[in-house]
Tab-separated table of C-alpha atoms in Angstrom:
chain	number	residue	atom	x	y	z
A	964	UNK	CA	20.969	15.735	12.729
A	965	UNK	CA	20.545	14.028	9.317
A	966	UNK	CA	18.210	11.100	8.599
A	967	UNK	CA	18.906	8.231	6.187
A	968	UNK	CA	16.237	8.090	3.464
A	969	UNK	CA	15.647	5.443	0.868
A	970	UNK	CA	13.212	5.575	-2.073
A	971	UNK	CA	11.932	2.203	-3.165
A	972	UNK	CA	9.754	1.127	-6.023
A	973	UNK	CA	7.495	-1.473	-4.487
A	974	UNK	CA	5.535	-4.224	-6.320
A	975	UNK	CA	8.020	-3.901	-9.034
A	976	UNK	CA	10.892	-5.954	-10.498
A	977	UNK	CA	12.582	-3.055	-12.197
A	978	UNK	CA	13.105	0.647	-11.520
A	979	UNK	CA	10.457	3.257	-12.308
A	980	UNK	CA	7.559	0.781	-12.090
A	981	UNK	CA	5.221	-0.237	-9.268
A	982	UNK	CA	4.644	2.310	-6.378
A	983	UNK	CA	7.397	4.485	-5.158
A	984	UNK	CA	7.656	4.967	-1.331
A	985	UNK	CA	10.183	6.899	0.819
A	986	UNK	CA	11.532	5.137	3.853
A	987	UNK	CA	13.007	7.262	6.739
A	988	UNK	CA	15.275	5.217	8.927
A	989	UNK	CA	14.976	6.992	12.378
A	990	UNK	CA	16.889	6.406	15.688
A	991	UNK	CA	13.642	6.854	17.664
A	992	UNK	CA	10.162	8.307	17.767
A	993	UNK	CA	9.808	11.560	15.744
A	994	UNK	CA	7.530	14.505	15.986
A	995	UNK	CA	4.257	14.005	14.036
A	996	UNK	CA	4.321	17.422	12.481
A	997	UNK	CA	7.830	16.866	11.148
A	998	UNK	CA	6.863	13.455	9.679
A	999	UNK	CA	3.908	15.070	7.929
A	1000	UNK	CA	6.038	17.847	6.607
A	1001	UNK	CA	8.591	15.309	5.262
A	1002	UNK	CA	5.813	13.282	3.532
A	1003	UNK	CA	4.438	16.473	1.939
A	1004	UNK	CA	8.034	17.294	0.792
A	1005	UNK	CA	8.525	13.828	-0.641
A	1006	UNK	CA	5.111	14.059	-2.287
A	1007	UNK	CA	4.774	10.308	-2.945
A	1008	UNK	CA	1.652	8.147	-2.034
A	1009	UNK	CA	3.296	7.276	1.276
A	1010	UNK	CA	6.416	7.918	3.219
A	1011	UNK	CA	7.232	5.391	5.975
A	1012	UNK	CA	8.912	6.267	9.193
A	1013	UNK	CA	10.495	3.428	11.250
A	1014	UNK	CA	12.699	2.884	14.241
A	1015	UNK	CA	13.889	-0.076	16.228
A	1016	UNK	CA	11.364	-0.991	18.947
A	1017	UNK	CA	12.433	-4.044	21.022
A	1018	UNK	CA	13.022	-7.015	18.700
A	1019	UNK	CA	11.073	-5.328	15.854
A	1020	UNK	CA	10.379	-1.899	14.301
A	1021	UNK	CA	7.738	0.679	15.009
A	1022	UNK	CA	6.291	1.815	11.674
A	1023	UNK	CA	4.095	4.769	10.648
A	1024	UNK	CA	2.867	5.896	7.239
A	1025	UNK	CA	1.954	9.349	5.984
A	1026	UNK	CA	0.480	10.539	2.738
A	1027	UNK	CA	1.321	14.170	1.692
A	1028	UNK	CA	-1.708	15.259	3.713
A	1029	UNK	CA	-2.505	12.670	6.389
A	1030	UNK	CA	-1.395	9.628	8.382
A	1031	UNK	CA	-2.933	6.339	7.351
A	1032	UNK	CA	-3.782	3.260	9.394
A	1033	UNK	CA	-2.548	0.595	6.844
A	1034	UNK	CA	-0.250	0.715	3.937
A	1035	UNK	CA	1.092	-2.276	1.902
A	1036	UNK	CA	3.564	-0.872	-0.517
A	1037	UNK	CA	5.463	1.254	2.068
A	1038	UNK	CA	5.665	-1.731	4.399
A	1039	UNK	CA	7.204	-3.707	1.620
A	1040	UNK	CA	9.585	-0.849	0.865
A	1041	UNK	CA	10.472	-0.631	4.521
A	1042	UNK	CA	11.337	-4.351	4.780
A	1043	UNK	CA	13.359	-4.144	1.599
A	1044	UNK	CA	15.282	-1.138	2.885
A	1045	UNK	CA	16.105	-2.764	6.174
A	1046	UNK	CA	17.419	-5.980	4.564
A	1047	UNK	CA	19.270	-4.162	1.924
A	1048	UNK	CA	21.147	-1.850	4.327
A	1049	UNK	CA	21.894	-4.633	6.745
A	1050	UNK	CA	19.665	-3.293	9.485
A	1051	UNK	CA	17.725	-6.584	9.743
A	1052	UNK	CA	19.061	-10.163	9.496
A	1053	UNK	CA	18.777	-11.501	5.952
A	1054	UNK	CA	17.133	-14.774	6.864
A	1055	UNK	CA	14.848	-13.501	9.670
A	1056	UNK	CA	11.313	-12.135	9.421
A	1057	UNK	CA	10.721	-8.482	10.485
A	1058	UNK	CA	7.847	-7.641	12.865
A	1059	UNK	CA	6.389	-4.147	12.402
A	1060	UNK	CA	4.327	-2.452	15.139
A	1061	UNK	CA	1.722	-0.294	13.441
A	1062	UNK	CA	-1.758	1.306	13.913
A	1063	UNK	CA	-3.125	-1.954	12.429
A	1064	UNK	CA	-1.221	-4.209	14.863
A	1065	UNK	CA	1.888	-6.265	14.267
A	1066	UNK	CA	2.572	-6.835	10.495
A	1067	UNK	CA	5.225	-9.401	9.657
A	1068	UNK	CA	7.378	-9.549	6.498
A	1069	UNK	CA	9.674	-12.234	5.351
A	1070	UNK	CA	11.599	-13.194	2.144
A	1071	UNK	CA	10.469	-15.951	-0.211
A	1072	UNK	CA	13.062	-16.136	-2.952
A	1073	UNK	CA	13.098	-12.774	-4.854
A	1074	UNK	CA	9.743	-11.764	-3.287
A	1075	UNK	CA	8.723	-10.220	0.037
A	1076	UNK	CA	5.672	-11.674	1.768
A	1077	UNK	CA	3.658	-9.612	4.283
A	1078	UNK	CA	1.053	-10.864	6.736
A	1079	UNK	CA	-1.754	-8.275	6.800
A	1080	UNK	CA	-5.302	-8.177	8.253
A	1081	UNK	CA	-8.112	-8.903	5.861
A	1082	UNK	CA	-10.572	-6.025	5.490
A	1083	UNK	CA	-13.512	-7.772	3.670
A	1084	UNK	CA	-16.205	-5.598	2.148
A	1085	UNK	CA	-19.912	-5.909	2.706
A	1086	UNK	CA	-22.379	-5.178	-0.054
A	1087	UNK	CA	-23.705	-1.591	0.257
A	1088	UNK	CA	-25.635	0.828	-1.801
A	1089	UNK	CA	-23.409	3.154	-3.700
A	1090	UNK	CA	-23.255	6.764	-2.361
A	1091	UNK	CA	-24.796	9.353	-4.592
A	1092	UNK	CA	-22.613	10.197	-7.477
A	1093	UNK	CA	-20.105	7.372	-7.237
A	1094	UNK	CA	-21.036	5.692	-10.608
A	1095	UNK	CA	-21.056	9.023	-12.330
A	1096	UNK	CA	-17.672	10.049	-10.839
A	1097	UNK	CA	-16.145	6.789	-12.242
A	1098	UNK	CA	-17.880	7.141	-15.559
A	1099	UNK	CA	-19.554	3.744	-15.517
A	1100	UNK	CA	-22.484	1.686	-14.192
A	1101	UNK	CA	-21.263	-0.457	-11.228
A	1102	UNK	CA	-22.153	-4.135	-11.345
A	1103	UNK	CA	-21.700	-4.371	-7.548
A	1104	UNK	CA	-20.705	-1.990	-4.773
A	1105	UNK	CA	-19.376	-2.674	-1.252
A	1106	UNK	CA	-17.782	-1.033	1.742
A	1107	UNK	CA	-14.687	-2.250	3.512
A	1108	UNK	CA	-13.076	-0.937	6.751
A	1109	UNK	CA	-11.329	1.747	4.672
A	1110	UNK	CA	-12.782	1.971	1.165
A	1111	UNK	CA	-15.552	1.661	-1.378
A	1112	UNK	CA	-15.360	-1.217	-3.747
A	1113	UNK	CA	-16.837	-0.898	-7.124
A	1114	UNK	CA	-17.094	-3.890	-9.613
A	1115	UNK	CA	-16.805	-2.965	-13.222
A	1116	UNK	CA	-18.032	-5.096	-16.159
A	1117	UNK	CA	-14.520	-6.080	-17.424
A	1118	UNK	CA	-10.841	-5.494	-16.897
A	1119	UNK	CA	-10.903	-3.379	-19.988
A	1120	UNK	CA	-13.503	-1.063	-18.318
A	1121	UNK	CA	-11.289	-0.801	-15.311
A	1122	UNK	CA	-8.196	0.124	-17.311
A	1123	UNK	CA	-10.097	2.526	-19.580
A	1124	UNK	CA	-11.950	4.430	-16.788
A	1125	UNK	CA	-11.338	8.212	-16.724
A	1126	UNK	CA	-12.831	9.219	-13.311
A	1127	UNK	CA	-13.681	12.684	-12.121
A	1128	UNK	CA	-11.170	12.905	-9.331
A	1129	UNK	CA	-12.668	15.937	-7.624
A	1130	UNK	CA	-16.100	14.142	-7.557
A	1131	UNK	CA	-14.434	11.030	-6.019
A	1132	UNK	CA	-12.938	13.176	-3.233
A	1133	UNK	CA	-16.477	13.856	-1.982
A	1134	UNK	CA	-17.584	10.190	-1.868
A	1135	UNK	CA	-16.239	9.599	1.730
A	1136	UNK	CA	-13.969	6.952	3.190
A	1137	UNK	CA	-10.297	6.632	2.532
A	1138	UNK	CA	-10.735	5.845	-1.275
A	1139	UNK	CA	-12.303	3.951	-4.051
A	1140	UNK	CA	-11.255	0.561	-5.410
A	1141	UNK	CA	-12.397	-0.226	-9.008
A	1142	UNK	CA	-12.086	-3.846	-9.847
A	1143	UNK	CA	-13.033	-6.743	-12.257
A	1144	UNK	CA	-12.236	-10.372	-12.622
A	1145	UNK	CA	-9.507	-11.346	-15.100
A	1146	UNK	CA	-6.821	-9.285	-16.706
A	1147	UNK	CA	-3.662	-9.145	-18.809
A	1148	UNK	CA	-1.066	-11.928	-18.797
A	1149	UNK	CA	-3.412	-14.287	-17.006
A	1150	UNK	CA	-4.077	-12.205	-13.865
A	1151	UNK	CA	-7.033	-13.301	-11.873
A	1152	UNK	CA	-8.018	-9.744	-10.761
A	1153	UNK	CA	-7.556	-6.227	-12.196
A	1154	UNK	CA	-7.988	-3.111	-10.113
A	1155	UNK	CA	-7.210	0.538	-9.761
A	1156	UNK	CA	-7.269	2.670	-6.632
A	1157	UNK	CA	-8.274	6.373	-6.121
A	1158	UNK	CA	-7.809	8.296	-2.728
A	1159	UNK	CA	-7.912	12.059	-3.615
A	1160	UNK	CA	-9.253	12.880	-0.205
A	1161	UNK	CA	-5.876	11.764	1.213
A	1162	UNK	CA	-3.828	13.570	-1.405
A	1163	UNK	CA	-3.539	10.582	-3.780
A	1164	UNK	CA	-5.522	10.999	-7.037
A	1165	UNK	CA	-4.526	7.582	-8.231
A	1166	UNK	CA	-2.217	5.228	-6.400
A	1167	UNK	CA	0.056	3.213	-8.658
A	1168	UNK	CA	-0.166	-0.112	-6.721
A	1169	UNK	CA	-2.036	-0.404	-3.345
A	1170	UNK	CA	-1.181	-3.298	-1.113
A	1171	UNK	CA	-3.856	-2.544	1.507
A	1172	UNK	CA	-6.521	-2.428	-1.120
A	1173	UNK	CA	-5.778	-6.113	-1.699
A	1174	UNK	CA	-6.761	-6.825	1.873
A	1175	UNK	CA	-10.340	-6.209	0.691
A	1176	UNK	CA	-9.866	-7.465	-2.899
A	1177	UNK	CA	-8.456	-10.831	-1.653
A	1178	UNK	CA	-11.529	-11.880	0.382
A	1179	UNK	CA	-13.857	-10.636	-2.441
A	1180	UNK	CA	-12.349	-12.484	-5.215
A	1181	UNK	CA	-11.135	-15.529	-3.401
A	1182	UNK	CA	-14.877	-16.087	-2.578
A	1183	UNK	CA	-16.126	-15.422	-6.058
A	1184	UNK	CA	-13.346	-17.362	-7.924
A	1185	UNK	CA	-13.191	-20.219	-5.447
A	1186	UNK	CA	-9.472	-20.119	-4.774
A	1187	UNK	CA	-7.228	-18.858	-1.961
A	1188	UNK	CA	-4.256	-17.753	-4.103
A	1189	UNK	CA	-4.676	-14.861	-6.626
A	1190	UNK	CA	-2.499	-12.979	-9.004
A	1191	UNK	CA	-3.690	-9.327	-9.000
A	1192	UNK	CA	-2.761	-6.678	-11.431
A	1193	UNK	CA	-3.140	-2.984	-10.648
A	1194	UNK	CA	-3.665	-1.134	-13.986
A	1195	UNK	CA	-2.354	2.271	-13.191
A	1196	UNK	CA	0.086	4.052	-15.643
A	1197	UNK	CA	3.085	2.445	-13.757
A	1198	UNK	CA	1.376	-0.797	-13.071
A	1199	UNK	CA	2.293	-3.593	-10.744
A	1200	UNK	CA	1.548	-7.133	-9.590
A	1201	UNK	CA	0.416	-8.233	-6.136
A	1202	UNK	CA	0.340	-11.848	-5.071
A	1203	UNK	CA	-2.555	-12.521	-2.731
A	1204	UNK	CA	-3.252	-15.547	-0.497
A	1205	UNK	CA	-6.265	-15.613	1.767
A	1206	UNK	CA	-5.693	-17.094	5.339
A	1207	UNK	CA	-8.760	-16.849	7.389
A	1208	UNK	CA	-8.917	-13.309	8.689
A	1209	UNK	CA	-5.419	-12.592	7.325
A	1210	UNK	CA	-4.166	-11.878	3.918
A	1211	UNK	CA	-0.630	-12.654	2.639
A	1212	UNK	CA	0.518	-10.030	0.056
A	1213	UNK	CA	3.716	-10.580	-1.921
A	1214	UNK	CA	5.769	-8.648	-4.355
A	1215	UNK	CA	9.220	-7.430	-5.243
A	1216	UNK	CA	10.968	-4.163	-4.707
A	1217	UNK	CA	13.791	-2.105	-6.244
A	1218	UNK	CA	15.818	0.731	-4.574
A	1219	UNK	CA	16.030	3.806	-6.802
A	1220	UNK	CA	17.421	6.467	-4.473
A	1221	UNK	CA	19.476	6.739	-1.345
A	1222	UNK	CA	20.322	9.891	0.600
A	1223	UNK	CA	20.024	11.764	3.874
A	1224	UNK	CA	17.389	14.335	4.948
A	1225	UNK	CA	19.367	17.410	5.989
A	1226	UNK	CA	16.481	18.691	8.122
A	1227	UNK	CA	16.088	16.042	10.752
A	1228	UNK	CA	13.377	15.877	13.418
A	1229	UNK	CA	13.294	18.487	16.175
A	1230	UNK	CA	14.914	17.485	19.413
A	1231	UNK	CA	12.550	16.458	22.092
A	1232	UNK	CA	12.769	18.538	25.346
A	1233	UNK	CA	13.047	16.884	28.751
């Protein structure tokens, strides 16, 4: 059995920008070991696996080395792939059942909007070696449900950081978000994201990181709507709107590859 696969650049308005995600369009639940093997083969930050489940879709995300509980760019890529291939009604929202509950995506003009849980960070002392691994002196550190947050002195310090990736892998948690207020082209917030312990030395554009960045900077800047720039080599823009304990993330997406996996999931016995 072959499986349709789409590779999508998420949080991008042109090919070869933003964050690439592979989307596997399954007929039903698949073996976890097979999904992990596919994700390792694709070797992208995340590979999404989804199948119809009632009126919505069941969705899981895998990095090259592990399953994750929340992923923004691969959810955006999944919604884009479903609409583009006619598997979801063009004018209707899509509900995704995930490890982080139901996530809903809908279209707003050329953008896709996603309703995600907020994961606000609490101030916390930096673990030993975090500043040294980033090569800077943090202005503030905090801990969210998933990640460490580190505030740098300026957007330029964020963009210019050359972290010790091996040292960051030992920090603990899913990853490290490096951030500062302001940014290029009038951005409200600049960030970068590193998750080497999950097989991602630096993620190009990280939707789920903005579930923590949104609450942090909305409070500090006194506004609910933010334009956030992730300053990786590929770069990307994430629209953020804080709504209580939820965060609306928005961005665009572009398909760059369509094909089929020749090695489909193993058949289930019984």
